[in-house]
């Protein structure tokens, strides 16, 4: 971890202000100002610390630092020059402190977990940034190798016999009291950070859970990132950390802070809300709908941190009163205004204006202009928002009801005749998308920890349509001797012994080798000089998967597996179970042992319900 953090610091522009807080049983704030004797300030890890207490204990009103021209940040702010300095002025001191860091001296037996005051450390960091750089963009980055075990935000006790919470505990309402208390602590920190324009990032490198589920609200509302890895030496952690601080062609960080997002619309519609890494700016307006979806009740939102991939989902409703007829051809106008702080220190404004004509309720252009991918992505976001308030079972029933209503509204069929049902061309893939959404890790929490579920849902809520569709319905590409790579159906029937499959789920890239390919590889055919075609076939999928890794944040995991091997389960879990141990499919190359219904059965039930009188 030390080496990767130092490499990350070296990637920062010279004007970036940096600080260091370490924690174990105690929380230590290191003073970075040049001094013959290093100084540090200790806080109790069992106590909640307010911003006023941090200012008082650190003496932030005593020493001030005049920033250089062109350096982002307020001039003459208390604390800058002692605890926060430009990296160019404290690089030696900071790296020396990092090199000298030692494991916490707090005694711990083999029957106990390490004492970690993660929640108290985050609280002190929030208080330090509130006092030093209020209203200026910044990131509070947490690097942790285990769960918080003491003080505010604790997720589990010290004794190893006390297991950390699981989804089953939530179902039984056991251990929920500690979970809710930790969530309340991080929610309060998230509100404080959102009000000052700071974001919370968490880099969790542990084989066990660390408490991401409790931190989820603070990370989500501030636009921070979460990276899950097994160790601090893992490629996912190291590459993700480096990618976060990549510079653009002008030498600036590719991150944007302290943004406000405003929407202005015609009087005929109202905005119900938005989903994404936002908080409400509490701009009470008559254009805000009373029916809230996501973060609603306002026409203005705040984003503490953004990237070029940040995406928001907007929901609107028709505001025409009952009995009012909107004339076809009447123009509807929407304007989106985004003001943000660029890493150069400039404040920029981006304005997007769109105009669309009203159509008659049953006009054919409504169906022909339907964007089924965008609709699936928005439904997924809305489903995740409902998961925080309802049981997953109720959310699944809600998705089913929506799909049935859409099929009844836009499908072409004869009443009470399921065999006559036909989808319009622009709706053809919508049932497939929602079928895979129902089976995805976003709604099915079996075999996932609460931390993993929180990570998956956090990522889906801020990515665009293309990335969201990869998460909902992964892509499957087949490599064979028969020709160039071809996309194939996400179905167990696509598994052939003489092919190599590449599964892209956005979070993971799986290279799956068929049985025949595995036998040839074990026989060493690819090492023979006359087997160039086989060598190229083995290399092409890995090269394809490596190229797909580029540009994603966090960096996905690359996994290679053989048909019939234990890790092939990552592929089987995503495939449509058209052939199972219970189906009468005859001899097939592969079957899936599952009780889940197949896509064919799902669509048959949908057609039957849609055509009912």
XYZ file of C-alpha atoms in Angstrom:
613
model
C 0.000 0.000 0.000
C 2.808 2.428 0.857
C 4.389 2.088 -2.563
C 1.121 2.500 -4.471
C 0.151 5.589 -2.458
C 3.528 7.181 -3.112
C 3.196 6.457 -6.828
C -0.240 8.054 -6.777
C 1.128 11.162 -5.044
C 3.814 11.499 -7.698
C 1.095 11.609 -10.363
C -0.542 14.672 -8.804
C 0.029 18.149 -10.203
C 2.370 20.196 -8.042
C -0.347 22.614 -6.922
C -2.610 19.902 -5.419
C -3.019 20.177 -1.659
C -2.430 16.906 0.203
C -2.740 15.794 3.813
C -2.315 12.567 5.764
C -4.399 10.913 8.486
C -3.590 7.435 9.791
C -5.714 5.328 12.086
C -5.767 2.186 14.175
C -7.072 2.301 17.706
C -6.292 6.038 17.595
C -6.626 8.601 14.813
C -3.455 10.520 13.957
C -3.379 13.780 12.005
C 0.138 14.439 10.686
C 1.525 17.948 10.362
C 3.349 18.273 7.052
C 5.044 21.628 7.597
C 8.827 21.348 7.520
C 10.137 20.844 11.014
C 13.114 19.231 12.685
C 10.764 17.257 14.923
C 7.726 15.692 13.202
C 4.489 16.576 14.929
C 1.203 14.700 14.975
C -2.112 15.108 16.775
C -4.008 12.134 18.204
C -7.782 11.710 18.511
C -9.588 8.990 20.388
C -10.920 6.357 18.022
C -14.007 5.747 20.156
C -15.334 9.299 20.039
C -17.383 11.232 17.497
C -15.578 14.486 16.680
C -17.279 17.583 15.326
C -15.725 20.150 12.983
C -15.505 22.645 15.847
C -13.627 20.176 18.029
C -11.214 19.375 15.203
C -10.529 23.086 14.701
C -9.963 23.629 18.406
C -7.698 20.617 18.981
C -5.600 21.291 15.869
C -5.375 25.031 16.478
C -6.503 25.812 12.968
C -7.004 29.497 13.715
C -3.370 30.099 14.684
C -1.352 29.554 11.512
C -2.359 30.635 8.033
C -0.818 30.064 4.666
C -1.019 32.368 1.654
C -1.509 30.272 -1.448
C 0.414 30.990 -4.597
C -1.304 32.562 -7.584
C -3.101 30.019 -9.738
C -3.346 27.434 -6.978
C -6.900 26.205 -6.352
C -8.205 26.729 -2.845
C -9.091 29.628 -0.598
C -6.414 32.100 0.314
C -5.341 32.396 3.931
C -7.445 29.454 5.139
C -6.528 28.121 8.610
C -4.783 24.759 8.430
C -3.291 25.186 4.967
C 0.445 25.312 5.475
C 0.379 22.869 8.398
C -1.896 19.915 7.605
C -2.596 20.599 3.922
C 0.248 21.627 1.630
C 0.982 21.543 -2.094
C 2.677 18.246 -2.817
C 5.684 20.051 -4.305
C 6.365 21.635 -0.883
C 5.943 18.561 1.311
C 6.889 15.608 -0.899
C 9.939 14.641 1.162
C 8.183 15.026 4.511
C 5.070 13.155 3.379
C 6.947 10.255 1.824
C 9.169 9.984 4.901
C 6.100 9.722 7.139
C 4.589 7.064 4.873
C 7.843 5.057 4.846
C 8.054 5.189 8.657
C 4.493 3.991 9.221
C 4.295 0.867 11.370
C 1.432 -1.473 12.282
C -0.693 -0.252 15.164
C 0.921 -0.976 18.527
C -2.480 -1.676 20.081
C -2.246 -5.276 21.417
C -4.551 -7.796 19.769
C -4.856 -11.551 20.332
C -5.367 -14.175 17.646
C -8.977 -14.515 18.751
C -9.656 -10.849 18.015
C -9.782 -8.593 15.000
C -7.491 -5.611 14.714
C -8.732 -2.409 16.286
C -9.732 -0.042 13.482
C -11.355 3.333 14.113
C -12.273 3.894 10.460
C -15.438 5.862 11.212
C -13.675 8.194 13.651
C -10.849 8.756 11.125
C -13.331 9.683 8.410
C -15.046 12.059 10.843
C -11.758 13.795 11.653
C -10.918 14.016 7.950
C -14.280 15.575 7.173
C -13.790 18.109 9.977
C -10.286 18.987 8.741
C -11.494 19.595 5.190
C -14.497 21.592 6.401
C -12.173 23.963 8.240
C -9.402 24.152 5.650
C -11.058 24.100 2.214
C -14.787 24.810 2.573
C -16.488 25.217 -0.781
C -13.428 24.000 -2.694
C -13.436 20.587 -4.374
C -11.502 17.827 -2.663
C -11.342 14.075 -2.127
C -11.145 12.268 1.191
C -9.589 8.916 0.280
C -9.874 6.011 2.723
C -7.499 3.051 2.401
C -8.540 0.188 4.644
C -7.692 -3.477 4.958
C -10.511 -4.577 7.228
C -13.763 -3.628 8.975
C -14.215 -0.836 11.481
C -14.287 -2.486 14.922
C -14.494 0.434 17.339
C -16.014 3.862 17.705
C -18.548 5.483 15.402
C -19.238 3.505 12.253
C -18.246 0.150 13.782
C -19.692 -2.744 11.766
C -18.540 -5.721 13.854
C -17.040 -6.433 17.259
C -13.457 -7.323 18.061
C -14.130 -10.996 18.801
C -13.679 -13.253 15.781
C -16.575 -15.384 16.968
C -18.835 -12.445 16.094
C -19.404 -12.774 12.356
C -19.932 -9.688 10.217
C -23.491 -9.060 8.977
C -24.884 -10.831 5.905
C -28.034 -10.492 3.808
C -29.566 -13.308 5.845
C -29.070 -11.227 8.997
C -31.021 -8.393 7.377
C -33.842 -10.787 6.523
C -33.955 -12.028 10.117
C -33.451 -8.495 11.521
C -30.456 -9.705 13.552
C -27.521 -7.341 13.960
C -29.508 -4.575 12.263
C -29.149 -2.207 15.217
C -25.370 -1.904 14.766
C -25.818 -1.627 10.996
C -28.356 1.198 11.303
C -26.189 3.068 13.818
C -23.187 2.934 11.474
C -25.343 4.007 8.519
C -26.613 7.015 10.466
C -23.030 8.072 11.228
C -21.939 7.931 7.607
C -25.170 9.574 6.419
C -24.411 12.539 8.669
C -20.860 12.710 7.310
C -22.201 12.497 3.761
C -24.500 15.489 4.340
C -21.610 17.507 5.774
C -19.334 16.661 2.850
C -22.042 17.427 0.295
C -22.597 20.862 1.816
C -18.902 21.741 1.423
C -18.277 20.109 -1.981
C -16.062 17.215 -0.870
C -16.320 13.546 -1.859
C -15.483 10.287 -0.089
C -13.499 7.518 -1.849
C -12.995 4.056 -0.340
C -10.258 1.638 -1.393
C -11.063 -1.611 0.414
C -8.434 -4.329 0.073
C -9.449 -7.311 2.172
C -10.724 -10.863 1.816
C -13.432 -9.978 4.338
C -16.037 -7.243 4.261
C -14.970 -3.791 5.450
C -18.291 -1.935 5.789
C -18.981 -0.574 2.296
C -22.707 -1.164 2.833
C -22.643 1.249 5.765
C -20.548 3.823 3.890
C -22.713 3.589 0.769
C -24.805 6.702 1.399
C -21.782 8.935 2.100
C -19.976 7.711 -1.022
C -23.080 7.886 -3.215
C -24.249 11.419 -2.404
C -20.743 12.848 -2.714
C -19.864 11.159 -6.015
C -16.928 9.187 -4.630
C -15.572 5.901 -5.941
C -15.302 2.458 -4.361
C -12.628 -0.070 -5.283
C -12.800 -3.636 -3.956
C -9.698 -5.829 -4.139
C -8.255 -8.744 -2.226
C -4.935 -7.120 -1.296
C -3.127 -3.839 -1.762
C -0.801 -5.563 -4.227
C -3.689 -6.665 -6.453
C -3.802 -5.241 -9.985
C -7.399 -4.065 -9.574
C -6.377 -1.750 -6.729
C -3.131 -0.515 -8.243
C -4.510 0.136 -11.726
C -7.722 1.715 -10.445
C -5.787 4.097 -8.211
C -3.514 5.083 -11.086
C -6.453 5.511 -13.482
C -8.281 7.808 -11.073
C -5.417 10.302 -11.262
C -4.646 10.140 -14.960
C -4.019 13.538 -16.572
C -5.543 14.843 -19.768
C -3.603 16.227 -22.711
C -3.318 19.602 -20.945
C -1.874 18.147 -17.749
C -5.056 18.452 -15.648
C -6.742 15.764 -13.598
C -9.802 14.258 -15.252
C -12.140 15.024 -12.377
C -14.519 17.911 -11.741
C -15.824 19.285 -8.460
C -18.537 21.349 -6.812
C -21.035 21.091 -9.635
C -24.636 22.278 -9.697
C -27.142 20.749 -12.091
C -30.280 22.745 -12.961
C -33.157 21.825 -15.227
C -35.502 24.357 -16.819
C -38.578 23.118 -18.656
C -41.811 24.154 -20.314
C -44.851 24.687 -18.129
C -46.488 21.539 -19.525
C -44.236 19.125 -17.626
C -42.777 18.744 -14.150
C -39.557 17.103 -12.999
C -40.112 14.193 -10.601
C -36.489 13.689 -9.649
C -33.114 12.330 -10.661
C -30.935 9.346 -9.845
C -27.171 9.398 -9.585
C -24.452 10.852 -7.324
C -26.474 13.952 -6.394
C -27.968 15.739 -3.421
C -30.867 18.119 -3.495
C -30.086 21.832 -3.637
C -33.545 22.435 -2.081
C -34.634 24.747 -4.860
C -38.366 24.656 -4.229
C -40.035 25.408 -7.527
C -43.532 24.991 -8.967
C -41.852 23.017 -11.750
C -40.959 20.274 -9.237
C -43.518 17.476 -9.210
C -45.222 16.304 -6.044
C -44.587 12.727 -7.188
C -40.922 12.105 -6.384
C -38.763 9.522 -8.140
C -35.196 9.382 -6.887
C -34.000 12.682 -5.423
C -36.962 14.976 -6.096
C -38.793 17.995 -4.762
C -36.381 20.364 -6.500
C -35.167 21.533 -9.902
C -31.536 21.925 -8.812
C -29.021 19.388 -7.535
C -25.431 19.373 -6.314
C -22.653 17.027 -7.425
C -19.517 17.092 -5.294
C -17.394 15.176 -7.806
C -17.843 14.115 -11.423
C -15.948 12.395 -14.193
C -16.513 12.239 -17.930
C -18.509 9.024 -17.398
C -20.894 10.412 -14.758
C -24.509 10.021 -15.875
C -27.784 11.154 -14.307
C -31.249 9.703 -14.868
C -34.084 12.242 -15.085
C -37.786 11.529 -14.572
C -40.570 13.843 -15.732
C -44.366 13.821 -15.696
C -46.965 15.585 -17.812
C -48.330 18.514 -15.838
C -51.448 19.189 -17.918
C -54.554 19.277 -15.754
C -57.328 16.733 -16.174
C -59.321 17.356 -19.323
C -56.683 19.608 -20.905
C -55.720 18.568 -24.416
C -52.152 19.188 -25.560
C -52.137 20.020 -29.242
C -50.012 17.707 -31.409
C -46.965 19.514 -32.736
C -46.738 21.785 -29.689
C -43.042 22.128 -28.802
C -41.750 20.929 -25.445
C -38.451 22.532 -24.333
C -35.910 21.271 -21.807
C -32.664 22.928 -20.760
C -29.959 21.352 -18.595
C -27.367 23.653 -17.007
C -24.239 22.179 -15.424
C -21.806 24.486 -13.643
C -18.640 22.935 -12.221
C -15.117 23.650 -11.023
C -12.414 22.515 -13.439
C -9.081 21.220 -12.030
C -7.446 24.342 -13.495
C -9.456 26.423 -11.023
C -11.883 27.768 -13.626
C -15.632 27.638 -13.117
C -17.325 26.435 -16.272
C -20.937 26.303 -17.417
C -22.285 23.769 -19.908
C -25.807 24.215 -21.280
C -27.786 21.625 -23.249
C -31.168 22.541 -24.742
C -33.531 20.095 -26.435
C -36.935 20.538 -28.055
C -39.466 17.823 -28.780
C -42.974 17.989 -30.276
C -46.019 16.658 -28.457
C -47.775 13.711 -30.086
C -51.267 12.298 -29.851
C -51.746 9.605 -27.161
C -51.938 6.753 -29.679
C -49.647 8.189 -32.343
C -47.402 5.571 -34.028
C -44.301 7.719 -33.579
C -44.470 7.102 -29.801
C -43.732 3.406 -30.263
C -41.307 3.874 -33.159
C -39.183 6.388 -31.207
C -39.011 4.258 -28.044
C -35.432 3.711 -26.788
C -35.562 0.307 -25.131
C -31.967 0.413 -23.865
C -32.427 3.786 -22.163
C -35.756 2.578 -20.740
C -34.123 -0.540 -19.279
C -31.314 1.525 -17.739
C -33.801 3.958 -16.151
C -35.976 1.112 -14.865
C -32.872 -0.457 -13.325
C -32.003 2.796 -11.548
C -35.535 3.190 -10.281
C -35.548 -0.434 -9.099
C -32.341 0.110 -7.114
C -33.823 3.214 -5.510
C -36.882 1.198 -4.485
C -34.643 -1.536 -3.051
C -33.549 0.902 -0.356
C -37.175 1.252 0.750
C -38.839 -2.069 -0.120
C -38.119 -5.792 -0.130
C -36.479 -7.156 -3.264
C -39.479 -9.453 -3.802
C -41.785 -6.434 -4.040
C -39.383 -4.740 -6.483
C -39.413 -7.823 -8.733
C -43.218 -7.812 -8.747
C -43.139 -4.093 -9.621
C -40.887 -4.802 -12.632
C -43.226 -7.582 -13.757
C -46.282 -5.318 -13.558
C -44.583 -2.607 -15.618
C -43.554 -5.102 -18.306
C -47.078 -6.554 -18.481
C -48.606 -3.065 -18.833
C -46.143 -2.155 -21.594
C -46.902 -5.391 -23.427
C -50.660 -4.794 -23.160
C -50.286 -1.192 -24.349
C -47.918 -1.570 -27.294
C -48.071 -5.261 -28.226
C -49.932 -6.503 -31.311
C -52.161 -9.457 -30.377
C -55.593 -11.021 -30.439
C -57.290 -11.073 -27.057
C -56.955 -14.340 -25.142
C -54.590 -15.752 -27.787
C -50.977 -15.766 -26.477
C -49.640 -17.278 -29.713
C -50.702 -14.146 -31.612
C -48.616 -11.745 -29.531
C -45.970 -9.715 -31.382
C -43.722 -6.911 -30.128
C -43.130 -3.748 -32.199
C -39.548 -3.614 -33.555
C -38.508 -0.925 -31.050
C -39.639 -3.099 -28.084
C -38.197 -6.436 -29.228
C -35.358 -6.692 -26.686
C -37.035 -5.072 -23.683
C -38.267 -8.408 -22.200
C -34.740 -9.826 -22.549
C -33.237 -6.842 -20.730
C -35.685 -7.059 -17.838
C -35.322 -10.854 -17.659
C -31.589 -10.479 -17.108
C -32.142 -7.537 -14.734
C -34.343 -9.740 -12.543
C -31.566 -12.372 -12.416
C -28.700 -9.902 -11.942
C -26.611 -9.315 -8.844
C -28.322 -5.945 -8.443
C -31.559 -7.592 -7.306
C -30.531 -11.177 -6.485
C -28.289 -10.941 -3.437
C -27.710 -14.683 -3.027
C -24.000 -15.567 -2.923
C -23.076 -11.876 -2.559
C -22.073 -10.009 0.569
C -23.742 -6.704 1.507
C -20.494 -4.938 0.587
C -20.488 -6.456 -2.899
C -24.157 -5.636 -3.427
C -23.547 -2.019 -2.361
C -20.589 -1.775 -4.763
C -22.556 -3.139 -7.729
C -25.539 -0.873 -7.123
C -23.351 2.193 -6.608
C -21.643 1.629 -9.963
C -24.876 1.100 -11.897
C -26.420 4.306 -10.540
C -23.794 6.568 -12.118
C -22.838 4.955 -15.432
C -24.357 5.732 -18.822
C -26.714 3.631 -20.924
C -24.037 1.610 -22.729
C -22.232 0.638 -19.526
C -25.526 -0.019 -17.721
C -26.655 -2.404 -20.443
C -23.396 -4.343 -20.119
C -24.073 -4.733 -16.409
C -27.701 -5.758 -16.956
C -27.208 -8.025 -19.966
C -23.534 -8.915 -20.484
C -22.133 -9.542 -23.953
C -20.810 -12.920 -25.075
C -18.317 -13.298 -27.939
C -17.272 -16.596 -29.509
C -13.821 -17.332 -30.968
C -13.533 -20.369 -33.260
C -11.572 -21.653 -36.280
C -14.631 -21.038 -38.437
C -14.087 -17.315 -38.867
C -13.656 -13.977 -37.071
C -15.060 -13.431 -33.553
C -18.843 -13.378 -33.478
C -21.299 -12.175 -30.813
C -23.500 -15.063 -29.675
C -26.602 -15.409 -27.532
C -26.187 -15.189 -23.774
C -27.415 -18.765 -23.549
C -26.042 -22.085 -22.388
C -26.505 -23.345 -25.956
C -23.631 -21.041 -27.002
C -21.135 -23.165 -25.049
C -19.296 -25.402 -27.503
C -16.286 -27.611 -26.762
C -14.348 -26.232 -29.750
C -14.857 -22.521 -28.984
C -13.491 -19.862 -26.636
C -16.020 -17.464 -25.123
C -15.400 -13.972 -23.748
C -18.020 -12.736 -21.284
C -18.071 -9.006 -20.528
C -20.114 -8.094 -17.433
C -18.398 -4.689 -16.964
C -17.213 -5.782 -13.490
C -15.488 -8.922 -14.775
C -14.147 -10.290 -18.054
C -14.261 -14.072 -18.295
C -12.299 -15.996 -20.924
C -13.851 -19.472 -21.098
C -12.087 -22.334 -22.925
C -14.153 -25.225 -24.296
C -13.309 -28.843 -23.452
C -11.686 -29.587 -26.791
C -9.619 -26.395 -26.649
C -8.452 -27.344 -23.138
C -7.400 -30.835 -24.282
C -5.427 -29.413 -27.209
C -3.754 -26.874 -24.947
C -2.805 -29.532 -22.387
C -1.383 -31.631 -25.205
C 0.872 -28.729 -26.121
C -0.384 -28.277 -29.674
C 0.099 -24.510 -29.413
C 3.827 -25.091 -28.851
C 4.290 -26.918 -32.151
C 5.760 -24.775 -34.943
C 3.053 -25.682 -37.475
C 0.131 -24.721 -35.217
C 0.092 -20.959 -35.794
C -3.688 -20.903 -36.155
C -4.196 -22.505 -32.744
C -1.729 -20.118 -31.096
C -3.560 -17.159 -32.605
C -6.886 -18.581 -31.446
C -5.606 -18.833 -27.861
C -4.139 -15.331 -27.895
C -7.041 -13.484 -29.551
C -9.600 -13.743 -26.669
C -7.090 -12.602 -24.055
C -6.071 -9.656 -26.245
C -9.739 -8.766 -26.756
C -10.419 -8.911 -23.005
C -7.331 -6.814 -22.234
C -8.481 -4.112 -24.639
C -11.934 -4.060 -23.031
C -10.282 -3.338 -19.671
C -9.022 0.021 -20.895
C -10.823 3.128 -19.739
C -13.018 1.548 -17.063
C -13.080 2.716 -13.489
C -12.784 0.681 -11.310
C -10.675 -1.707 -13.361
C -12.556 -4.988 -13.990
C -11.235 -8.389 -13.021
C -9.843 -10.620 -15.789
C -10.528 -14.319 -15.254
C -9.549 -17.317 -17.402
C -11.344 -20.620 -16.836
C -11.929 -24.022 -18.446
C -15.230 -25.684 -19.257
C -16.174 -27.910 -16.340
C -13.811 -26.094 -13.970
C -14.881 -24.478 -10.716
C -14.467 -20.907 -11.980
C -16.708 -21.575 -14.970
C -19.554 -20.775 -12.551
C -18.996 -17.069 -13.254
C -20.049 -17.681 -16.855
C -22.842 -20.145 -16.098
C -24.454 -17.740 -13.634
C -25.047 -15.208 -16.443
C -26.324 -17.563 -19.128
C -29.962 -18.166 -19.939
C -30.748 -21.669 -18.552
C -32.420 -22.982 -21.690
C -31.050 -26.476 -20.892
C -31.206 -27.660 -17.283
C -31.195 -30.956 -15.435
C -34.998 -30.886 -15.574
C -35.505 -29.951 -19.226
C -35.963 -32.471 -22.025
C -33.245 -31.201 -24.348
C -31.564 -34.460 -25.244
C -27.762 -34.587 -25.306
C -26.275 -31.115 -25.116
C -22.748 -29.896 -24.539
C -23.654 -28.210 -21.275
C -26.580 -27.920 -18.860
C -27.170 -25.640 -15.893
C -28.331 -27.022 -12.575
C -30.850 -24.407 -11.522
C -34.494 -23.937 -10.616
C -34.690 -20.606 -12.481
C -37.002 -20.376 -15.470
C -35.541 -19.798 -18.903
C -36.111 -16.747 -21.082
C -38.500 -18.758 -23.265
C -40.701 -19.685 -20.297
C -40.557 -16.097 -19.032
C -41.758 -14.651 -22.353
C -44.500 -17.286 -22.637
C -45.913 -16.257 -19.259
C -45.601 -12.584 -20.248
C -47.574 -13.120 -23.475
C -50.265 -15.055 -21.642
C -50.760 -12.290 -19.059
C -50.593 -9.474 -21.628
C -53.404 -10.825 -23.836
C -55.826 -11.554 -21.010
C -59.131 -9.731 -21.310
